[in-house]
CSV table of C-alpha atoms in Angstrom, one decimal:
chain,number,residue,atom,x,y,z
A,1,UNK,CA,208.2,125.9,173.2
A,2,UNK,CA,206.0,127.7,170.7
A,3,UNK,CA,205.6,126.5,166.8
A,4,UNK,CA,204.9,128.8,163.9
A,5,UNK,CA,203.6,126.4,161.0
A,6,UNK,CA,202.1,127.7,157.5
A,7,UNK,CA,200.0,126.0,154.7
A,8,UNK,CA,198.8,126.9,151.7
A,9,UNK,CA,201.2,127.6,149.4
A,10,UNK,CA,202.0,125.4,145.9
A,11,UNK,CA,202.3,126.7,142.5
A,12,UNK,CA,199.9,129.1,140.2
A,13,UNK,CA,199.0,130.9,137.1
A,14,UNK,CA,199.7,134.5,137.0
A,15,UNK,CA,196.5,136.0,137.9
A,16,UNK,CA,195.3,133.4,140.1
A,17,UNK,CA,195.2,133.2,144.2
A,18,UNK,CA,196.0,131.7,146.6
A,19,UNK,CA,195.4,131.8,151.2
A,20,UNK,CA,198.2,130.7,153.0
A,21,UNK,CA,197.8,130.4,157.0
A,22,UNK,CA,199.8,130.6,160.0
A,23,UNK,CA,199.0,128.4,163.0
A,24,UNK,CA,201.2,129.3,166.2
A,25,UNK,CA,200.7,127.1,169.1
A,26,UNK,CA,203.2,126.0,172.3
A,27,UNK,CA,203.5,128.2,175.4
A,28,UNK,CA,202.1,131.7,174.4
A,29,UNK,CA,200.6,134.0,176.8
A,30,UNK,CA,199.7,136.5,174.5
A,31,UNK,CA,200.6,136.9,170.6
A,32,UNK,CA,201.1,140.9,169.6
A,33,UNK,CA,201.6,141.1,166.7
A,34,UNK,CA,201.8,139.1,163.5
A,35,UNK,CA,203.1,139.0,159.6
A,36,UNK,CA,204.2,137.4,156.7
A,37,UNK,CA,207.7,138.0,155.2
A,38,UNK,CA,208.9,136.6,151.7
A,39,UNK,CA,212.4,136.3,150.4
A,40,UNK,CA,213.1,135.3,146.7
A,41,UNK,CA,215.7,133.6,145.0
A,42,UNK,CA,219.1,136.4,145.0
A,43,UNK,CA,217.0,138.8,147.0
A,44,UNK,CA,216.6,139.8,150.7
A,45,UNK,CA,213.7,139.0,152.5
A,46,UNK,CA,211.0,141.8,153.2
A,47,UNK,CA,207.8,142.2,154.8
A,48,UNK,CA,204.8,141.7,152.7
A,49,UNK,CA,202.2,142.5,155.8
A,50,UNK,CA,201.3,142.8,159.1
A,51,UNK,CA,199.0,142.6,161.7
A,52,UNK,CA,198.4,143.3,165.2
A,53,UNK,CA,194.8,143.8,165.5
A,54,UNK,CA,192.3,142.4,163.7
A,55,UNK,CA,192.1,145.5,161.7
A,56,UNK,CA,195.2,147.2,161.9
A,57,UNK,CA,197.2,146.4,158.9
A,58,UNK,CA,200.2,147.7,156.9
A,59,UNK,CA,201.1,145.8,153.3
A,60,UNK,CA,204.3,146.0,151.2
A,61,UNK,CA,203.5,148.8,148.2
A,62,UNK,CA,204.1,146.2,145.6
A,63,UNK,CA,201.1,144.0,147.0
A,64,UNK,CA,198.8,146.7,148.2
A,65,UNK,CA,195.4,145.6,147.1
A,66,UNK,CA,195.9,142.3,145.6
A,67,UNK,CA,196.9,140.8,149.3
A,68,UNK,CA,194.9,140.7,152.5
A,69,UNK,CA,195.9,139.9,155.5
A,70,UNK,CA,193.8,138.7,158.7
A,71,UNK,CA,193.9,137.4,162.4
A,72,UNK,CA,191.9,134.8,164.7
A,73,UNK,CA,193.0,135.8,167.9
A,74,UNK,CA,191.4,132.7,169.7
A,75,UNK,CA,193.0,130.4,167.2
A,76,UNK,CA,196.5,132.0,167.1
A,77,UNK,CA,196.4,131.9,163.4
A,78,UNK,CA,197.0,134.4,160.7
A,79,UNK,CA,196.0,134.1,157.3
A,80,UNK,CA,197.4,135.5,153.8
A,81,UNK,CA,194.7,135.5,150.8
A,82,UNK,CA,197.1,136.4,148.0
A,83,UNK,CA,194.8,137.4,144.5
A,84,UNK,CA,195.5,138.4,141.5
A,85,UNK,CA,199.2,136.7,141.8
A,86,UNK,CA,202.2,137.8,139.7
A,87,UNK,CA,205.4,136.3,138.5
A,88,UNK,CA,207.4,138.5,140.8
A,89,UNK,CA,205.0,137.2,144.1
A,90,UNK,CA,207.1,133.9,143.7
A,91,UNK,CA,209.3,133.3,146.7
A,92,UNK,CA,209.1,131.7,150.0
A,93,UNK,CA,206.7,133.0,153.0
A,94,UNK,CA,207.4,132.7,156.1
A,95,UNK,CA,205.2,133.8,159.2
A,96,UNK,CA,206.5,135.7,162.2
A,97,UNK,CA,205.0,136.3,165.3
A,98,UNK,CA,205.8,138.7,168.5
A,99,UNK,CA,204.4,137.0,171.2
A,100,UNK,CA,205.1,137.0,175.1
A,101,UNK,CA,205.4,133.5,176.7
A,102,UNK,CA,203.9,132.9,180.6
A,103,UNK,CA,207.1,134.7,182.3
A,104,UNK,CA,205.6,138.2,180.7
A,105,UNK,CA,208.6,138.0,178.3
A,106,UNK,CA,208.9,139.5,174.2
A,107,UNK,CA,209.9,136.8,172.0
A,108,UNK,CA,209.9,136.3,168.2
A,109,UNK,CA,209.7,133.3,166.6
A,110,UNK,CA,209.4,132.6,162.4
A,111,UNK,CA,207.5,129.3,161.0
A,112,UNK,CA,209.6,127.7,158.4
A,113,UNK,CA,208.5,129.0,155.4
A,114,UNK,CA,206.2,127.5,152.2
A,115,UNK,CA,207.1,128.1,148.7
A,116,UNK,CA,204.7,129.9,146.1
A,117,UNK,CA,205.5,129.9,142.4
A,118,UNK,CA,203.6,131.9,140.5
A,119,UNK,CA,203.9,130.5,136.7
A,120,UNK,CA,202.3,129.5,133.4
């Protein structure tokens, strides 16, 4: 079984930051790509970024250089430093991975999500 679990979210002032992280770990042969989704209150989720190389990145317009995303391949984990946060940022993240397990096959699996409120 593989596990997607994030930390770092919690509540901030508008203009503040904060890093969330993504730790994947079970039965993974390989992990190809990886990103961070959010979904607010009465609104669909959408992709904030992605990556599937260390450097090759794509990030939602509305987040575009206030968010950065990174990997560590050897530690399956993906990381989220969020700066300069709005009001509109609040929602819940959740991590998503496309990974292939032992058996060379494609799966997807999304962590469970952590809230960020962005508020005075």
């Amino acid at each position: 079984q593989v596990q997607l679990v994030e930390s770092g979210g919690g509540q901030v002032q508008p203009g503040g930051s904060l890093r969330l992280s993504c730790a994947a770990s079970g039965s993974i042969f390989n992990i190809l790509v990886m990103g961070w989704y959010r979904q607010a209150p009465g609104k669909q989720r959408e992709s904030v970024a992605i990556i599937s190389t260390p450097t090759s990145t794509s990030y939602a317009d509305s987040v575009k250089g206030r968010f950065t995303i990174s990997r560590d391949v050897a530690k399956n984990t993906v990381y989220l430093q969020m700066n300069s946060l709005k009001p509109e940022d609040t929602a819940v993240y959740y991590c998503h991975a496309l990974l292939s397990d032992y058996s060379r096959r494609y799966l997807d699996y999304w962590g469970q999500g952590t809230q960020v409120t962005v508020s005075s």
